[in-house]
Coordinates of C-alpha atoms in Angstrom, one line a residue:
Chain N
X122 CA -13.8 8.0 -30.3
X123 CA -15.5 8.4 -27.0
X124 CA -15.9 6.0 -24.2
X125 CA -13.1 5.8 -21.6
X126 CA -10.1 8.1 -21.8
X127 CA -7.0 7.5 -19.6
X128 CA -4.2 9.9 -19.3
X129 CA -1.4 10.1 -19.4
X130 CA -0.3 7.2 -21.7
X131 CA 3.1 7.0 -20.0
X132 CA 4.0 8.2 -16.4
X133 CA 7.2 8.2 -14.6
X134 CA 7.5 8.3 -10.8
X135 CA 10.4 9.2 -8.6
X136 CA 11.0 7.4 -5.3
X137 CA 8.7 8.7 -2.5
X138 CA 6.4 10.5 -4.9
X139 CA 2.7 10.1 -5.3
X140 CA 1.3 10.1 -8.8
X141 CA -2.3 10.3 -10.1
X142 CA -3.7 8.5 -13.1
X143 CA -6.7 10.0 -14.8
X144 CA -9.8 8.1 -16.0
X145 CA -12.7 9.8 -17.5
X146 CA -15.7 8.1 -19.2
X147 CA -18.6 9.7 -21.3
X148 CA -20.7 6.5 -21.3
X149 CA -22.9 7.6 -18.4
X150 CA -21.9 4.4 -16.7
X151 CA -22.4 4.1 -12.9
X152 CA -19.6 1.5 -12.2
X153 CA -15.9 2.2 -12.6
X154 CA -12.8 0.0 -12.0
X155 CA -9.1 0.1 -11.8
X156 CA -6.9 -2.8 -12.7
X157 CA -3.2 -3.5 -12.7
X158 CA -1.7 -5.7 -15.4
X159 CA 1.7 -7.2 -15.0
X160 CA 3.5 -9.6 -17.5
X161 CA 2.1 -13.0 -17.2
X162 CA -0.4 -12.1 -14.4
X163 CA -3.5 -11.1 -16.1
X164 CA -5.5 -8.2 -14.7
X165 CA -5.9 -7.6 -10.9
X166 CA -8.5 -5.4 -9.4
X167 CA -7.3 -2.4 -7.4
X168 CA -10.4 -0.5 -6.5
X169 CA -14.0 -0.2 -7.9
X170 CA -16.8 2.2 -7.5
X171 CA -20.5 1.3 -8.1
X172 CA -21.8 4.9 -7.5
X173 CA -20.6 8.4 -6.9
X174 CA -19.0 9.1 -3.6
X175 CA -18.6 5.3 -2.9
X176 CA -15.8 2.9 -3.6
X177 CA -14.5 -0.4 -2.5
X178 CA -11.1 -2.1 -2.2
X179 CA -10.2 -4.8 -4.7
X180 CA -7.7 -7.5 -4.4
X181 CA -4.6 -5.4 -4.3
X182 CA -5.6 -1.9 -2.9
X183 CA -2.6 -1.5 -0.7
X184 CA -0.5 1.6 -1.7
X185 CA -3.3 3.0 -3.9
X186 CA -6.1 5.4 -3.3
X187 CA -9.1 6.6 -5.4
X188 CA -11.9 9.1 -5.2
X189 CA -15.2 9.3 -7.0
X190 CA -16.5 12.8 -6.8
X191 CA -18.2 12.8 -10.2
X192 CA -19.8 10.1 -12.1
X193 CA -17.5 10.4 -15.1
X194 CA -14.2 10.6 -13.3
X195 CA -12.4 7.9 -11.2
X196 CA -8.7 9.0 -10.6
X197 CA -6.2 6.6 -9.2
X198 CA -3.3 7.7 -7.0
X199 CA -0.4 5.6 -6.6
X200 CA 1.3 6.5 -3.4
X201 CA 4.8 6.2 -2.0
X202 CA 3.5 3.2 0.0
X203 CA 3.2 1.1 -3.2
X204 CA 6.7 -0.5 -3.3
X205 CA 6.3 -2.0 -6.8
X206 CA 4.3 0.4 -8.8
X207 CA 5.8 -0.4 -12.2
X208 CA 2.9 -1.8 -14.2
X209 CA 0.3 -1.2 -16.8
X210 CA -2.9 0.4 -15.4
X211 CA -6.4 -0.2 -16.9
X212 CA -9.5 1.7 -16.1
X213 CA -12.9 0.2 -17.0
X214 CA -16.6 1.1 -16.6
X215 CA -20.0 -0.7 -16.8
X216 CA -23.6 0.0 -16.6
X217 CA -24.7 -0.5 -13.1
X218 CA -27.3 -3.1 -12.2
X219 CA -27.2 -6.8 -12.9
X220 CA -25.1 -9.7 -13.9
X221 CA -23.9 -9.9 -17.4
X222 CA -23.0 -6.3 -18.0
X223 CA -19.8 -6.0 -19.9
X224 CA -16.9 -3.7 -18.9
X225 CA -15.5 -1.2 -21.2
X226 CA -11.8 -0.5 -21.1
X227 CA -9.5 2.5 -21.7
X228 CA -6.2 2.3 -23.5
X229 CA -4.2 2.2 -20.2
X230 CA -1.3 4.0 -18.5
X231 CA 2.1 2.6 -18.2
X232 CA 3.8 3.7 -15.0
X233 CA 7.5 3.3 -14.5
X234 CA 10.0 4.3 -11.7
X235 CA 12.8 6.7 -12.4
Chain H
X260 CA -11.1 -19.0 -3.0
X261 CA -12.4 -17.9 -6.3
X262 CA -10.0 -18.7 -9.1
X263 CA -9.9 -18.8 -12.8
X264 CA -7.3 -20.8 -14.8
X265 CA -6.2 -20.5 -18.4
X266 CA -3.7 -23.3 -18.6
X267 CA -2.1 -22.4 -21.9
X268 CA 0.0 -19.2 -21.9
X269 CA 0.8 -19.5 -25.6
X270 CA -1.2 -21.3 -28.4
X271 CA -0.2 -21.4 -31.9
X272 CA -2.3 -22.9 -34.8
X273 CA -2.3 -22.6 -38.6
X274 CA -4.9 -20.7 -40.5
X275 CA -8.0 -22.9 -41.1
X276 CA -7.4 -25.2 -38.2
X277 CA -9.7 -25.5 -35.3
X278 CA -8.7 -23.6 -32.1
X279 CA -9.8 -24.1 -28.5
X280 CA -8.7 -21.8 -25.6
X281 CA -9.2 -23.4 -22.3
X282 CA -10.8 -21.8 -19.1
X283 CA -11.5 -23.5 -15.9
X284 CA -13.0 -21.7 -12.9
X285 CA -13.4 -22.4 -9.2
X286 CA -16.3 -20.6 -7.8
X287 CA -19.1 -21.0 -5.2
X288 CA -22.4 -20.4 -6.9
X289 CA -22.8 -19.9 -10.6
X290 CA -20.8 -17.0 -12.0
X291 CA -21.5 -15.3 -15.1
X292 CA -18.7 -15.8 -17.7
X293 CA -17.0 -13.7 -20.2
X294 CA -14.3 -13.9 -22.8
X295 CA -12.3 -10.6 -23.4
X296 CA -9.8 -10.1 -26.2
X297 CA -7.0 -7.7 -26.8
X298 CA -5.7 -7.4 -30.5
X299 CA -2.3 -5.8 -31.1
X300 CA -2.4 -2.0 -30.4
X301 CA -6.1 -2.1 -29.5
X302 CA -7.7 -1.8 -26.1
X303 CA -9.1 -4.8 -24.2
X304 CA -12.7 -5.4 -25.4
X305 CA -15.6 -7.8 -24.8
X306 CA -15.6 -10.9 -27.2
X307 CA -18.6 -12.8 -25.9
X308 CA -20.5 -13.5 -22.7
X309 CA -22.3 -16.8 -21.7
X310 CA -25.6 -15.0 -20.8
X311 CA -26.1 -13.9 -24.4
X312 CA -25.5 -17.4 -25.9
X313 CA -23.9 -15.6 -28.9
X314 CA -21.4 -16.4 -31.5
X315 CA -19.0 -13.5 -32.2
X316 CA -16.5 -13.6 -35.1
X317 CA -17.1 -17.3 -35.4
X318 CA -16.1 -18.0 -31.7
X319 CA -18.5 -19.8 -29.3
X320 CA -18.1 -20.8 -25.7
X321 CA -19.9 -23.5 -23.8
X322 CA -20.4 -23.5 -20.2
X323 CA -19.9 -27.0 -18.6
X324 CA -20.9 -26.8 -15.0
X325 CA -19.8 -30.3 -14.3
X326 CA -16.3 -29.6 -15.3
X327 CA -16.6 -25.9 -14.3
X328 CA -15.1 -24.9 -17.7
X329 CA -15.9 -22.2 -20.3
X330 CA -13.7 -23.0 -23.3
X331 CA -13.5 -20.8 -26.2
X332 CA -13.7 -22.5 -29.6
X333 CA -13.6 -21.6 -33.3
X334 CA -13.8 -24.2 -36.0
X335 CA -11.6 -22.4 -38.5
X336 CA -9.0 -19.9 -37.2
X337 CA -8.1 -16.8 -39.2
X338 CA -4.9 -14.8 -39.0
X339 CA -6.9 -11.8 -37.7
X340 CA -7.8 -13.9 -34.6
X341 CA -4.2 -13.5 -33.3
X342 CA -4.6 -11.8 -30.0
X343 CA -4.5 -12.2 -26.3
X344 CA -7.6 -13.8 -24.8
X345 CA -8.8 -13.6 -21.2
X346 CA -11.4 -15.6 -19.5
X347 CA -13.2 -13.7 -16.8
X348 CA -16.0 -15.0 -14.4
X349 CA -18.1 -12.4 -12.8
X350 CA -18.9 -12.5 -9.2
X351 CA -22.5 -12.2 -8.0
X352 CA -23.8 -10.5 -5.0
X353 CA -24.0 -6.8 -6.1
X354 CA -20.3 -6.0 -6.7
X355 CA -20.3 -7.4 -10.3
X356 CA -16.5 -7.8 -10.2
X357 CA -14.6 -9.6 -12.9
X358 CA -11.8 -12.0 -12.0
X359 CA -9.5 -12.3 -15.0
X360 CA -7.4 -15.3 -15.9
X361 CA -3.7 -14.8 -16.8
X362 CA -4.6 -14.9 -20.5
X363 CA -3.6 -17.0 -23.6
X364 CA -1.8 -15.5 -26.4
X365 CA -3.1 -17.0 -29.7
X366 CA -1.0 -16.9 -32.8
X367 CA -2.6 -18.0 -36.1
X368 CA 0.1 -18.8 -38.6
X369 CA -0.5 -18.5 -42.4

């Protein structure tokens, strides 16, 4: 089914390596988000974008970077500066404009360190 | 600081029993409030939102501004309700960010 597609499902990173997680949506949503989920920690916001070519840092942006060149795509790069990257990463999107709009989530990418 | 607390990490009830998943928030202003659910092997999805005053799958959630709580309730739990539940206030001011609680894992036993 459509909606939000994250790839890959599993990703392994070597020390000092940057890796990029893909997030694509076909919902025509303006806003997109990246969350990190650790056991017992809930979801924490890394970056979000409300419109193409614009994005803002979330609560834990250090060691991550994003781009929003197209409305349907919001890739997340986990850089070598992120010292504890092992986690489950979730991408979400929502219709722009107004309180009460729900977010739609992808299936997630699990990142592990080799 | 804006904060949301789900005090129970794990909650176990028997089928047919009432269930209440607690959520307390600490926010300036009046946030919009959501409950999200993640069933086994499924993606995180919206269960209900306060603004809609809806009941989904028998669940309701009442906003108590005095206690700053948004507890999720169901009078008769079913085995298929077993899942991870997250309370998520939404900040206002244009960013529409959600702040998620740490979640409560509900197990409904037969």
